[in-house]
Structure formats: structure tokens, C-alpha cells
Amino acid sequence: MSNLSVPERKQEAFFLKINNLLNRSELDNHSEALANILMANYQILNGEALRAREYLSIAEPLMKSVNDSRLKNQYTYVNIFVLRSEGDLVKALDDAEELYNEVKDKWGLNKLGDLVLEQAYISSLLSMYQETIPLLELALDYSLEANDPYLISETYNVFGILYSFLNDTQSSIMYFKKAVEVMERHPALVSNIYFYANLADSYGMNKEYDKALELIEKARVLAIQEGDVPLQAFAHQVKARVYTNTEDYRDAISELVKAKELQEQVGEQLFGYELHIDFAYAYLKLDEIDEAESHLDKAIISAEKVAALDDFYLKRLRSEISAARENYKSAYELLQESYETYRKTFNDNLTYVSNLSREQLDQERLSFENKLLEKENQINTKYVKKYKKYNIILFTLIILLLILIGIGIWLVIKYRIAARKNEEMALTDNLTELPNRRQMFRQLDSEHQKSEGGRSVYSLIIFDIDHFKTINDRFGHRMGDKVISRLAAITRNTLREDDTIGRISGEEFLVILPNTKVQEAVQIADRLNKQFADADFRDLDEGIHLTASFGVTEYMPDDESLDMVINRADRLLYKAKNEGRNRVVSTFNDEPDED
């Protein structure tokens, strides 16, 4: 029974078989230990972390008395999932790596794929993005070799989780959609309703709140029908996050209370930690500082090991709480500690790590689709070989093969067109049709490499629309989008042919000026500033008027990395905003202190 697939081990029929086995009085230690391990496996697959730990506690002394390596491997396999739910991620990952090396030549493809996929998920939770990629590749190989739609859909799901951690919501939405599609094409599978909730969470991060709320409600109703208490709790938590994003903090807290009441029935510590963090943030925004600090303390108590990994974020929250209490010195010190911890955690080069991880993930996206196509071709080849011996239908098979080849060519052409379109979409901002953040940083890195050693010079302009939230609040987000599009058009028409403008966040833009000194860049920024101030938006709505703040700098020969240039431009932008907005601040007229 330990070799059954994951969907089979989640079903009630599996529970009944194990329960009947446990009720036998003549069980020896080996059989009793295995039965308790399998029951723990059923419980953790159905979100019952506390029950799973109880069964493992019964199995552990029995397993040690038997001293059987195969039984120990089964115990370790289930314990990995329980450890992760308890928040002991480092121990879970170490055990998973050791177990895989032990069983990779012994276990079936389905179970190996599930083990490797769990390694990938834990690695992503630990922000080990580059280590996650080869694990996902290996999990994909196992799922395709086993022709297991459950594992394929779960692999899509972890891809989506990884992209969401990298704040690439468009890609995370795409992969969660794929996971849902595979699940819905195979109704015999145990429905993984978490896919709906994960997709809803990504829609919420992408500010598509109506879609998010619709999917959350769908997930919640299905969870009630399935009796899935952890998912009901998660649905309320995701709904709370949507309310937090829309600044409906009281409604967010109401949803979090419901999630907490449900979560306490299953006792998953990692989930409880996230709940308390969400509570703390919502209460902080409501200026209920004591409640915020209380939940922050509860978060650390509920999952100390996870809290240690998340130390930089906890310190940032404590910094905000100290500032709200007007303890500004303590707030500053905590913020500085958070910054240092964050830099240390991510190897002091965040932009490079993030961009590199996304580049590799983009390659894996293409590899994933190619392997699926390759698997289909392998199946077709086996199909043809199997029926070659039937000479009476040889002519029919030849015709069928030609048709399949034609379909294959059509699929390849269609895939290439889709891949080319996806690549363009991945590098283009949907709203303005300008290059997005990823494309701009690629181009900026290329320009920086050409300029290294003083071979040439380039300048940067980073500008931000002043008080853009006021436009959104007064005229609505759709009108805000139109204003951003109009601003992008004005900038394109003002810049020179070789200059590049891209949108790098909501209302923030980056301009790359090749072969341009900072004095000339300042003139261009002044011209843009005047164009924005003089722009006529009356065809959109009366009363729209905007200005922008600009940070301008140029590459200097002593700049050791691209990050130094970007950070300098960022600091100049924030100086412009702090000095009253609607102005240009540059290294030409205000040299900032370097770190």
C-alpha cells in the first residue's frame, strides 16, 4: 500500500484499509509500525498535521525495535511532510535530500517524483530559488516518465509558487491556470482545490480583485463539500489578503479570525505563523499597535524556526511598530538590522539573483513544454510500433502516421508562434506596451558592460508620478491606467531615437540614455517634466493635472557594479520627492553620499 499513488493515498478507501489493519490484535511490530506510518501519510495528505504527528509518534519506537531500512525510509518520507507543516524547513530539506540518495534506485517513479517535488517546494520556501530549478526539472522527468497527471499538475503548481515568490504574478497566474487545467481534465483525480486558492492569491497580488474573490469563494464552497478544513482556513486567509490590499483592514481581520478558528482544528504551525503575520500587518495599518505587536510575538512562538528564516521581515514589522510608538531611534536600528539581514540572506546582490533566477525559470518554461511534446511523440511512436505487425492495416497506419506527422508539424509551428508571443509578452508591460522591468534591466546590464572601464558613458533617469494614488482615488484605477498610458506616449515622443523608456513598477519609469553625460540627461529630464506639467488631460477628465519627480545620474568609472548606478538614481529620486516633488535632482547638482 505504501507504493500507491498520492491520489490513492488521499482517498477514504485507503483510510479504511489502514484502519482495519490497525484494529487487528495479532500485528507484529513491523506491521504495526508500517500501518501507523501509512495512517500518518493519509492524515498529512488531508491537512491533519497534528494527527499525523500522533501516528508517527506511535510508529517511531516500533520502527526502531524492528531496525528495518525500508521501514525507516517510509517513516522518513512521511516525516518530511510533517516537519514542513510544523515549520522545521531546514530539517525537512536535509532529510529529503538524504532520503532521495538512499531510495532513488529503489522506489517507483510516482513516489520519487512526489519526494523531489516536496524538496523543490521546501527549497522555494527557503528562498533557494536557484536550487529549486533543477529539482523541478527532475520532478518533471519523473512525472512524464510515469505519465502521472497528478504529478504534472503539482509540478505546474510549484512553478507557480516559485514565480509568485519572485513577484512575477503574470507567470504565477499562467502556471496555476495550467495546474487547474490538468486537474479538471482528469476528474478521476482527487481534486486539489488548493490550485483555485493559489490562483486566487496570485490574482489578488496582481490587483485583479474581482477574479480573486470569485475563485476564493469557489475554493471555499468546494472545501466545505470535501470537508477540507485547512483549505477553508486558507480561503479565508486569501480573502483577508485581498481586503488588506484594498485597505479594508477591518474586513481583513474578520476573515483572519475565521481562518484562525479553522486552523486551530488542524494545528499546522507554518500556516499559523502566516496567519499571525497577516494579523500583525492589518492591525498595524489600523494603528492598533498593541494588537499588532501581540500577533507578531505569537507568530514567532508558533513557528520559531520559520521566524528565524524570516527574520528580516519580522524586524521590518517591529521597526514600523516602534515608529508608530514614536520610538524612532529603535525603529531606525531595527530597520537597519532588517536591511543588513536581507542583504546577507540574498548574497548582497538581490537584483542579480532575482533576474538570474527568472532567466533560468524562463528557460525551464520552454523546456517543460518541449518535454511534454517529446512525451506525446514517444507515446505516438510506441503506438505505431505496436501495430506494425498487423500487415492487413499497414496502409491505414501509414496514412495515420502521415496525419500525426502533419499534426506534429502544426503543433511545433503553433508552439513556436506561441513561444515567441509569450517571450514578447514576458518582456513587455501590458498597459503601456513599453519594455517591462525585466527587459529594462537586461538592456541596462548590456549598456553597463559596454561602458565598463570608461569605454563609454550612459545616463539613467528614474522618475515617479507625484501623488498618483490621489488620481486613482479620485478618478478610479481605470482612469489611472489611462493617465499612465498617456504619460508613456508623451515620454516616447519626447525622447531621442536611441533612448529607451520602460515601466519598472506601478507609476515608476526608467529611461536609459546611451552616450549621454549627466548634464544633457538633466536637460532631457527638465524637458519631460515640463511636458508632463503642460500636458492636457481634459479629454480624459476635468481636473487631471500631474507632475513627476526625477532622479538623474550617469555611469562613473569607479562604479564597481550596476547596482551602484541604480541605487544612486533611486536615492536621487527619493531626494526629489522628499524636497517637495515636481523637480529634477541629479549628480550634476547634488552629489549623494555613497554607501
Coordinates of C-alpha atoms in Angstrom, one line a residue:
M1 CA 0.0 0.0 0.0
S2 CA 3.0 2.3 0.5
N3 CA 3.6 2.3 -3.3
L4 CA 0.1 3.6 -4.2
S5 CA 0.0 7.0 -5.9
V6 CA -0.7 10.2 -3.9
P7 CA -4.4 10.5 -5.0
E8 CA -5.0 6.9 -4.0
R9 CA -3.3 7.5 -0.6
K10 CA -5.6 10.6 0.0
Q11 CA -8.9 8.7 -0.5
E12 CA -11.1 7.4 2.2
A13 CA -10.8 3.8 0.9
F14 CA -7.1 3.9 1.9
F15 CA -8.0 5.2 5.3
L16 CA -10.5 2.3 5.8
K17 CA -7.9 -0.3 4.8
I18 CA -5.3 1.0 7.2
N19 CA -7.8 1.4 10.0
N20 CA -8.9 -2.2 9.6
L21 CA -5.3 -3.2 9.7
L22 CA -4.7 -1.3 12.9
N23 CA -7.7 -2.9 14.6
R24 CA -6.1 -6.4 14.3
S25 CA -4.8 -7.7 17.6
E26 CA -2.2 -10.0 16.1
L27 CA 0.0 -7.4 14.4
D28 CA 3.8 -7.7 14.9
N29 CA 6.0 -4.6 15.5
H30 CA 6.9 -4.3 11.8
S31 CA 3.3 -4.4 10.6
E32 CA 2.0 -2.1 13.4
A33 CA 4.8 0.5 12.7
L34 CA 4.0 0.4 8.9
A35 CA 0.3 0.8 9.5
N36 CA 0.8 3.8 11.7
I37 CA 3.2 5.4 9.2
L38 CA 0.6 4.9 6.4
M39 CA -2.1 6.4 8.6
A40 CA 0.2 9.4 9.3
N41 CA 0.7 9.7 5.5
Y42 CA -3.1 9.8 5.0
Q43 CA -3.6 12.4 7.7
I44 CA -0.9 14.8 6.4
L45 CA -2.1 14.5 2.8
N46 CA -5.5 15.6 4.1
G47 CA -4.1 18.5 6.1
E48 CA -4.3 17.0 9.6
A49 CA -0.7 17.8 10.8
L50 CA -1.4 17.1 14.5
R51 CA -3.0 13.7 13.8
A52 CA -0.1 12.8 11.5
R53 CA 2.4 13.6 14.2
E54 CA 0.5 11.4 16.7
Y55 CA 0.6 8.4 14.4
L56 CA 4.3 8.9 13.7
S57 CA 5.0 9.1 17.5
I58 CA 3.4 5.7 17.9
A59 CA 5.3 4.3 14.9
E60 CA 8.8 5.6 15.9
P61 CA 9.6 3.2 18.8
L62 CA 8.1 0.3 16.9
M63 CA 10.3 1.1 13.9
K64 CA 13.4 1.3 16.0
S65 CA 12.7 -2.1 17.6
V66 CA 12.5 -3.7 14.1
N67 CA 15.6 -1.9 12.6
D68 CA 14.4 -2.4 9.0
S69 CA 15.9 0.2 6.5
R70 CA 12.9 0.1 4.2
L71 CA 10.6 0.8 7.1
K72 CA 12.8 3.6 8.3
N73 CA 12.7 5.1 4.7
Q74 CA 8.9 5.1 4.8
Y75 CA 8.9 6.8 8.2
T76 CA 11.4 9.5 7.0
Y77 CA 9.3 10.1 3.8
V78 CA 6.1 10.9 5.8
N79 CA 8.0 12.8 8.5
I80 CA 9.4 15.2 5.8
F81 CA 5.9 16.4 5.1
V82 CA 5.0 16.7 8.8
L83 CA 8.2 18.6 9.5
R84 CA 7.4 21.1 6.8
S85 CA 3.9 21.7 8.2
E86 CA 5.5 22.2 11.6
G87 CA 7.8 24.9 10.2
D88 CA 11.1 22.9 10.5
L89 CA 12.0 23.6 6.9
V90 CA 15.8 23.1 7.1
K91 CA 15.4 19.7 8.8
A92 CA 12.8 18.6 6.3
L93 CA 15.0 19.6 3.4
D94 CA 18.1 17.8 4.8
D95 CA 16.1 14.6 5.4
A96 CA 14.6 14.8 1.9
E97 CA 18.0 15.1 0.3
E98 CA 19.4 12.2 2.3
L99 CA 16.3 10.0 1.6
Y100 CA 16.4 10.6 -2.1
N101 CA 20.0 9.5 -2.3
E102 CA 19.0 6.4 -0.4
V103 CA 15.9 5.4 -2.5
K104 CA 16.5 6.8 -6.0
D105 CA 17.3 3.4 -7.4
K106 CA 14.7 1.5 -5.3
W107 CA 11.3 3.4 -5.3
G108 CA 8.8 3.8 -8.1
L109 CA 8.6 6.9 -10.4
N110 CA 5.5 8.3 -8.8
K111 CA 6.8 8.3 -5.3
L112 CA 10.2 9.6 -6.3
G113 CA 8.6 12.4 -8.2
D114 CA 6.5 13.3 -5.1
L115 CA 9.6 13.3 -2.9
V116 CA 11.6 15.5 -5.3
L117 CA 8.7 17.9 -5.8
E118 CA 8.5 18.3 -2.0
Q119 CA 12.2 19.1 -2.0
A120 CA 11.6 21.8 -4.6
Y121 CA 8.7 23.3 -2.6
I122 CA 10.7 23.4 0.6
S123 CA 13.6 25.0 -1.3
S124 CA 11.4 27.7 -2.7
L125 CA 10.0 28.4 0.9
L126 CA 13.7 28.8 1.9
S127 CA 14.2 31.3 -0.9
M128 CA 16.8 28.9 -2.5
Y129 CA 15.5 29.7 -6.0
Q130 CA 18.4 28.5 -8.0
E131 CA 18.4 25.2 -6.1
T132 CA 14.7 24.8 -6.8
I133 CA 15.0 24.9 -10.6
P134 CA 16.9 21.6 -11.1
L135 CA 14.7 19.9 -8.6
L136 CA 11.6 21.0 -10.6
E137 CA 13.3 19.7 -13.7
L138 CA 13.9 16.3 -12.1
A139 CA 10.3 16.2 -10.7
L140 CA 9.1 16.9 -14.3
D141 CA 11.2 14.0 -15.7
Y142 CA 9.6 11.6 -13.1
S143 CA 6.1 12.8 -13.8
L144 CA 6.4 12.5 -17.5
E145 CA 8.1 9.1 -17.3
A146 CA 5.3 7.9 -15.0
N147 CA 2.7 9.6 -17.3
D148 CA 1.2 10.9 -14.0
P149 CA -1.2 13.8 -14.5
Y150 CA -1.3 14.4 -10.7
L151 CA 2.4 14.9 -10.5
I152 CA 2.4 17.0 -13.7
S153 CA -0.3 19.3 -12.2
E154 CA 1.6 19.5 -8.9
T155 CA 4.8 20.5 -10.8
Y156 CA 2.9 23.3 -12.5
N157 CA 1.7 24.4 -9.1
V158 CA 5.2 24.6 -7.6
F159 CA 6.3 26.5 -10.7
G160 CA 3.5 29.0 -9.9
I161 CA 4.5 29.2 -6.3
L162 CA 8.1 29.9 -7.3
Y163 CA 7.1 32.7 -9.7
S164 CA 4.9 34.2 -7.0
F165 CA 7.8 34.3 -4.6
L166 CA 9.8 36.2 -7.3
N167 CA 6.9 38.7 -7.6
D168 CA 6.3 37.7 -11.2
T169 CA 2.5 37.4 -10.9
Q170 CA 1.8 37.0 -14.6
S171 CA 3.9 33.9 -14.8
S172 CA 2.5 32.5 -11.5
I173 CA -1.1 33.0 -12.8
M174 CA -0.1 31.2 -16.0
Y175 CA 1.2 28.2 -14.2
F176 CA -1.6 28.0 -11.6
K177 CA -4.0 28.0 -14.6
K178 CA -2.1 25.1 -16.2
A179 CA -2.4 23.2 -12.9
V180 CA -6.1 23.8 -12.8
E181 CA -6.5 22.7 -16.4
V182 CA -4.7 19.4 -15.9
M183 CA -6.7 18.7 -12.8
E184 CA -10.0 19.5 -14.5
R185 CA -9.1 17.3 -17.5
H186 CA -8.7 14.3 -15.1
P187 CA -11.9 14.1 -13.0
A188 CA -10.7 10.7 -11.6
L189 CA -8.1 12.5 -9.6
V190 CA -8.7 13.7 -6.1
S191 CA -9.5 17.4 -6.7
N192 CA -6.7 19.6 -5.5
I193 CA -8.8 22.6 -4.7
Y194 CA -5.7 24.4 -3.4
F195 CA -4.9 25.2 -7.1
Y196 CA -8.0 27.5 -7.1
A197 CA -6.9 29.2 -3.9
N198 CA -3.3 29.7 -5.1
L199 CA -4.6 31.1 -8.4
A200 CA -6.9 33.5 -6.4
D201 CA -3.9 34.6 -4.3
S202 CA -1.9 35.5 -7.4
Y203 CA -4.9 37.4 -8.9
G204 CA -5.0 39.3 -5.6
M205 CA -1.3 40.2 -5.9
N206 CA -2.0 41.3 -9.5
K207 CA -4.8 43.6 -8.2
E208 CA -7.4 41.6 -10.1
Y209 CA -9.6 41.6 -7.1
D210 CA -12.9 40.5 -8.6
K211 CA -11.3 37.4 -10.2
A212 CA -9.6 36.7 -6.9
L213 CA -12.8 36.9 -4.8
E214 CA -14.7 34.7 -7.3
L215 CA -12.1 31.9 -7.2
I216 CA -11.8 32.2 -3.4
E217 CA -15.5 31.6 -3.0
K218 CA -15.3 28.7 -5.4
A219 CA -12.5 27.2 -3.4
R220 CA -14.3 27.7 -0.1
V221 CA -17.5 26.1 -1.3
L222 CA -15.7 23.1 -2.7
A223 CA -13.6 22.8 0.5
I224 CA -16.8 22.7 2.6
Q225 CA -18.2 20.0 0.3
E226 CA -15.0 18.0 0.6
G227 CA -14.7 18.5 4.3
D228 CA -11.3 20.1 3.8
V229 CA -10.8 22.3 6.9
P230 CA -7.3 23.5 6.1
L231 CA -8.4 24.7 2.7
Q232 CA -11.4 26.5 4.2
A233 CA -9.0 28.3 6.5
F234 CA -6.7 29.2 3.6
A235 CA -9.6 30.5 1.6
H236 CA -10.4 32.9 4.4
Q237 CA -6.8 34.0 4.7
V238 CA -6.5 34.7 0.9
K239 CA -9.7 36.7 1.1
A240 CA -8.2 38.7 4.0
R241 CA -5.1 39.4 1.9
V242 CA -7.4 40.8 -0.8
Y243 CA -9.1 43.1 1.7
T244 CA -5.7 44.2 3.0
N245 CA -4.6 45.1 -0.5
T246 CA -7.8 47.2 -0.9
E247 CA -7.2 48.8 2.6
D248 CA -10.4 47.2 4.0
Y249 CA -8.5 46.2 7.2
R250 CA -11.5 45.5 9.4
D251 CA -12.9 43.1 6.9
A252 CA -9.4 41.5 6.6
I253 CA -9.3 40.9 10.3
S254 CA -12.7 39.4 10.3
E255 CA -11.6 36.9 7.6
L256 CA -8.4 36.2 9.5
V257 CA -10.4 35.4 12.7
K258 CA -12.4 32.8 10.7
A259 CA -9.2 31.4 9.3
K260 CA -7.6 31.1 12.7
E261 CA -10.7 29.3 14.2
L262 CA -10.5 26.7 11.4
Q263 CA -6.7 26.5 11.5
E264 CA -6.7 25.6 15.2
Q265 CA -8.6 22.4 14.4
V266 CA -5.6 21.1 12.4
G267 CA -2.7 22.8 14.1
E268 CA -0.3 23.3 11.1
Q269 CA 2.3 25.7 12.6
L270 CA 3.6 27.1 9.3
F271 CA 0.0 28.2 8.4
G272 CA -0.5 29.6 11.9
Y273 CA 2.7 31.6 11.6
E274 CA 1.5 33.2 8.3
L275 CA -1.9 34.0 9.9
H276 CA -0.3 35.9 12.8
I277 CA 1.9 37.9 10.4
D278 CA -1.2 38.9 8.4
F279 CA -3.0 39.8 11.7
A280 CA 0.0 41.9 12.7
Y281 CA 0.1 43.8 9.4
A282 CA -3.6 44.6 9.4
Y283 CA -3.7 45.8 13.0
L284 CA -0.6 47.9 12.3
K285 CA -2.4 49.7 9.4
L286 CA -5.3 50.3 11.8
D287 CA -2.9 51.9 14.4
E288 CA -3.8 49.2 16.9
I289 CA -0.2 48.8 17.9
D290 CA -0.6 46.5 20.9
E291 CA -2.6 44.0 18.9
A292 CA -0.1 44.2 16.1
E293 CA 2.8 43.5 18.4
S294 CA 1.0 40.7 20.2
H295 CA 0.4 38.9 17.0
L296 CA 4.0 39.4 15.9
D297 CA 5.1 37.7 19.1
K298 CA 2.6 34.9 18.6
A299 CA 3.9 34.3 15.1
I300 CA 7.4 33.7 16.4
I301 CA 6.2 31.5 19.2
S302 CA 4.1 29.4 16.8
A303 CA 6.9 28.7 14.4
E304 CA 10.3 29.8 15.8
K305 CA 12.3 28.1 13.0
V306 CA 10.3 29.7 10.3
A307 CA 10.6 33.1 12.1
A308 CA 14.4 32.7 12.1
L309 CA 14.4 32.3 8.4
D310 CA 12.0 35.3 8.0
D311 CA 14.0 37.5 10.4
F312 CA 14.4 40.4 8.1
Y313 CA 10.7 40.8 7.5
L314 CA 9.9 40.5 11.3
K315 CA 12.4 43.2 12.1
R316 CA 10.9 45.5 9.5
L317 CA 7.4 45.0 11.1
R318 CA 8.9 45.7 14.5
S319 CA 10.5 48.8 13.1
E320 CA 7.1 50.1 11.8
I321 CA 5.6 49.3 15.3
S322 CA 8.4 51.2 17.0
A323 CA 7.8 54.1 14.7
A324 CA 4.1 54.1 15.4
R325 CA 5.0 54.3 19.1
E326 CA 7.3 57.2 18.3
N327 CA 10.4 55.2 19.3
Y328 CA 12.2 56.5 16.2
K329 CA 15.7 55.5 17.3
S330 CA 14.7 51.9 17.9
A331 CA 12.7 51.9 14.6
Y332 CA 15.8 53.1 12.7
E333 CA 18.0 50.5 14.3
L334 CA 15.5 47.7 13.6
L335 CA 15.2 48.9 10.0
Q336 CA 18.9 48.9 9.6
E337 CA 19.2 45.4 11.0
S338 CA 16.4 44.2 8.7
Y339 CA 18.3 45.7 5.7
E340 CA 21.5 44.0 6.7
T341 CA 19.8 40.7 7.3
Y342 CA 18.1 40.9 3.9
R343 CA 21.4 41.6 2.1
K344 CA 23.1 38.8 3.9
T345 CA 20.3 36.3 3.2
F346 CA 20.3 37.1 -0.5
N347 CA 24.1 37.3 -1.0
D348 CA 24.2 41.1 -1.1
N349 CA 23.2 41.2 -4.8
L350 CA 19.4 41.0 -4.9
T351 CA 18.9 42.3 -8.4
Y352 CA 21.3 39.8 -10.0
V353 CA 19.9 36.8 -8.1
S354 CA 16.3 37.7 -8.9
N355 CA 17.0 38.3 -12.6
L356 CA 19.2 35.2 -12.9
S357 CA 16.5 33.0 -11.3
R358 CA 13.8 34.4 -13.6
E359 CA 16.0 33.9 -16.6
Q360 CA 16.6 30.2 -15.7
L361 CA 12.9 29.8 -15.0
D362 CA 12.0 31.2 -18.4
Q363 CA 14.3 28.6 -20.0
E364 CA 12.6 25.9 -17.8
R365 CA 9.2 27.1 -19.2
L366 CA 10.3 26.3 -22.7
S367 CA 12.0 23.0 -21.6
F368 CA 8.8 22.0 -19.8
E369 CA 6.6 22.4 -22.9
N370 CA 9.2 20.7 -25.1
K371 CA 9.3 17.7 -22.8
L372 CA 5.6 17.4 -22.9
L373 CA 5.6 17.4 -26.7
E374 CA 8.5 14.9 -26.6
K375 CA 6.5 12.6 -24.4
E376 CA 3.5 12.8 -26.7
N377 CA 5.8 11.9 -29.6
Q378 CA 7.2 8.9 -27.7
I379 CA 3.7 7.7 -27.0
N380 CA 2.8 8.0 -30.7
T381 CA 5.9 6.1 -31.7
K382 CA 5.1 3.2 -29.3
Y383 CA 1.6 3.2 -30.7
V384 CA 2.9 2.9 -34.3
K385 CA 5.5 0.2 -33.5
K386 CA 2.9 -1.9 -31.6
Y387 CA 0.6 -2.2 -34.6
K388 CA 3.2 -2.6 -37.4
K389 CA 2.9 -6.4 -37.1
Y390 CA -0.7 -6.2 -38.4
N391 CA 0.1 -6.1 -42.1
I392 CA -3.6 -6.0 -43.0
I393 CA -3.9 -2.5 -41.7
L394 CA -0.3 -1.3 -42.7
F395 CA -1.7 1.1 -45.3
T396 CA -4.0 2.6 -42.7
L397 CA -1.2 3.0 -40.2
I398 CA 1.0 4.8 -42.8
I399 CA -1.8 7.3 -43.5
L400 CA -2.3 7.7 -39.8
L401 CA 1.4 8.3 -39.3
L402 CA 1.4 10.9 -42.0
I403 CA -1.5 12.6 -40.3
L404 CA 0.3 12.5 -37.0
I405 CA 3.4 14.0 -38.5
G406 CA 1.3 16.8 -40.0
I407 CA -0.3 17.4 -36.6
G408 CA 3.2 17.3 -35.1
I409 CA 4.5 19.9 -37.5
W410 CA 1.4 22.0 -36.9
L411 CA 1.9 21.7 -33.2
V412 CA 5.5 22.7 -33.5
I413 CA 4.7 25.7 -35.6
K414 CA 1.9 26.7 -33.3
Y415 CA 4.2 26.2 -30.3
R416 CA 6.9 28.3 -31.8
I417 CA 4.5 31.1 -32.6
A418 CA 3.1 30.9 -29.1
A419 CA 6.6 30.7 -27.5
R420 CA 7.6 33.8 -29.5
K421 CA 4.5 35.6 -28.4
N422 CA 5.0 34.5 -24.8
E423 CA 8.6 35.7 -24.9
E424 CA 7.5 39.1 -26.2
M425 CA 4.7 39.3 -23.6
A426 CA 7.2 38.3 -20.8
L427 CA 9.3 41.3 -21.7
T428 CA 6.6 43.9 -22.3
D429 CA 4.4 45.9 -19.9
N430 CA 0.8 45.0 -20.7
L431 CA -0.6 48.5 -20.0
T432 CA 1.9 50.8 -21.8
E433 CA 3.4 48.3 -24.3
L434 CA 6.8 49.6 -23.1
P435 CA 9.6 47.3 -22.0
N436 CA 8.9 45.9 -18.5
R437 CA 11.3 45.7 -15.6
R438 CA 13.0 42.5 -16.7
Q439 CA 13.7 43.8 -20.2
M440 CA 14.9 47.2 -18.9
F441 CA 17.4 45.6 -16.5
R442 CA 18.6 43.3 -19.3
Q443 CA 19.2 46.3 -21.6
L444 CA 20.7 48.3 -18.7
D445 CA 23.1 45.4 -17.9
S446 CA 24.2 45.3 -21.6
E447 CA 24.7 49.1 -21.6
H448 CA 26.7 48.9 -18.4
Q449 CA 29.0 46.2 -19.8
K450 CA 29.8 48.3 -22.8
S451 CA 30.7 51.2 -20.6
E452 CA 32.9 49.4 -18.0
G453 CA 36.4 50.7 -17.8
G454 CA 35.4 54.1 -19.1
R455 CA 35.0 52.9 -22.7
S456 CA 31.8 54.9 -23.0
V457 CA 29.2 56.7 -20.8
Y458 CA 25.5 56.4 -20.3
S459 CA 23.0 58.1 -18.0
L460 CA 19.9 57.0 -16.2
I461 CA 16.6 58.8 -15.4
I462 CA 14.2 57.2 -12.9
F463 CA 11.0 59.2 -12.4
D464 CA 7.8 58.6 -10.5
I465 CA 4.4 60.3 -10.9
D466 CA 3.7 62.6 -8.0
H467 CA 0.7 61.8 -5.8
F468 CA -0.5 59.1 -8.3
K469 CA -2.7 57.5 -5.6
T470 CA -4.7 60.7 -5.5
I471 CA -5.6 60.3 -9.2
N472 CA -6.6 56.6 -8.6
D473 CA -8.7 57.5 -5.5
R474 CA -10.4 60.5 -7.2
F475 CA -10.9 59.2 -10.7
G476 CA -10.6 55.4 -10.4
H477 CA -8.0 52.9 -11.3
R478 CA -9.1 52.7 -15.0
M479 CA -8.6 56.4 -15.4
G480 CA -5.2 56.0 -13.6
D481 CA -4.2 53.4 -16.2
K482 CA -5.2 55.8 -19.0
V483 CA -3.1 58.5 -17.4
I484 CA -0.1 56.2 -17.2
S485 CA -0.6 55.2 -20.9
R486 CA -0.8 58.9 -21.9
L487 CA 2.4 59.7 -19.9
A488 CA 4.2 56.8 -21.6
A489 CA 3.2 58.2 -25.0
I490 CA 4.4 61.7 -24.1
T491 CA 7.7 60.3 -22.9
R492 CA 8.3 58.3 -26.1
N493 CA 7.6 61.3 -28.3
T494 CA 10.0 63.5 -26.2
L495 CA 13.0 61.1 -26.1
R496 CA 15.6 60.6 -28.8
E497 CA 15.6 57.7 -31.1
D498 CA 18.4 55.8 -29.3
D499 CA 16.9 56.4 -25.8
T500 CA 14.8 53.6 -24.1
I501 CA 11.9 54.1 -21.7
G502 CA 10.4 51.3 -19.7
R503 CA 7.9 50.9 -16.9
I504 CA 9.5 49.2 -13.8
S505 CA 6.7 49.4 -11.3
G506 CA 3.2 50.9 -10.9
E507 CA 3.9 54.6 -11.6
E508 CA 7.7 54.4 -11.8
F509 CA 9.6 54.6 -15.1
L510 CA 13.3 54.1 -16.1
V511 CA 15.0 55.9 -19.0
I512 CA 18.3 54.7 -20.4
L513 CA 20.3 57.3 -22.3
P514 CA 23.3 55.8 -24.2
N515 CA 26.4 58.0 -24.9
T516 CA 24.9 60.8 -22.7
K517 CA 26.5 62.8 -20.0
V518 CA 24.6 63.8 -16.9
Q519 CA 24.3 67.5 -17.9
E520 CA 22.5 66.5 -21.1
A521 CA 20.4 64.0 -19.2
V522 CA 19.3 66.7 -16.8
Q523 CA 18.1 68.8 -19.8
I524 CA 16.1 65.8 -21.1
A525 CA 14.5 65.3 -17.6
D526 CA 13.7 69.0 -17.4
R527 CA 12.0 68.8 -20.8
L528 CA 10.0 65.8 -19.7
N529 CA 9.0 67.5 -16.5
K530 CA 7.7 70.5 -18.5
Q531 CA 5.9 68.2 -21.0
F532 CA 4.1 66.5 -18.1
A533 CA 3.1 69.7 -16.4
D534 CA 1.8 71.2 -19.6
A535 CA 0.0 68.0 -20.8
D536 CA -3.7 68.4 -21.4
F537 CA -5.8 65.6 -19.9
R538 CA -9.2 67.2 -20.4
D539 CA -10.2 64.6 -23.0
L540 CA -9.9 62.0 -20.2
D541 CA -11.5 64.0 -17.4
E542 CA -11.6 67.6 -16.0
G543 CA -9.2 68.3 -13.2
I544 CA -6.4 65.9 -14.0
H545 CA -3.0 67.5 -13.7
L546 CA 0.2 65.7 -12.9
T547 CA 3.9 66.3 -12.2
A548 CA 6.8 63.9 -11.6
S549 CA 9.9 63.6 -9.6
F550 CA 13.2 62.7 -11.3
G551 CA 16.5 61.2 -10.2
V552 CA 19.3 61.6 -12.8
T553 CA 22.8 60.1 -12.8
E554 CA 25.5 58.8 -15.1
Y555 CA 27.8 55.9 -15.1
M556 CA 31.1 56.7 -13.4
P557 CA 34.3 54.7 -14.0
D558 CA 34.6 53.9 -10.2
D559 CA 31.2 52.3 -10.2
E560 CA 32.0 48.7 -9.2
S561 CA 28.6 47.3 -10.2
L562 CA 25.4 48.2 -12.0
D563 CA 23.6 48.2 -8.6
M564 CA 25.7 51.2 -7.5
V565 CA 24.4 53.2 -10.5
I566 CA 20.7 52.1 -9.9
N567 CA 20.9 52.8 -6.2
R568 CA 22.3 56.2 -6.8
A569 CA 19.5 57.1 -9.2
D570 CA 17.0 55.7 -6.7
R571 CA 18.3 57.9 -3.9
L572 CA 18.2 61.0 -6.1
L573 CA 14.6 60.2 -6.9
Y574 CA 13.6 59.9 -3.3
K575 CA 15.5 63.1 -2.5
A576 CA 13.4 64.9 -5.2
K577 CA 10.3 63.5 -3.6
N578 CA 11.4 64.5 -0.1
E579 CA 12.2 68.0 -1.2
G580 CA 8.7 68.6 -2.4
R581 CA 8.3 66.7 -5.7
N582 CA 7.9 68.2 -9.2
R583 CA 11.7 68.6 -9.6
V584 CA 14.8 67.0 -11.1
V585 CA 17.7 66.0 -8.7
S586 CA 20.9 64.7 -10.2
T587 CA 24.5 64.1 -9.5
F588 CA 25.2 67.2 -11.6
N589 CA 23.6 69.4 -9.0
D590 CA 23.5 67.3 -5.9
E591 CA 26.1 64.5 -5.4
P592 CA 24.8 62.0 -2.9
D593 CA 26.9 60.2 -0.3
E594 CA 27.8 56.7 -1.4
D595 CA 27.3 53.7 0.8

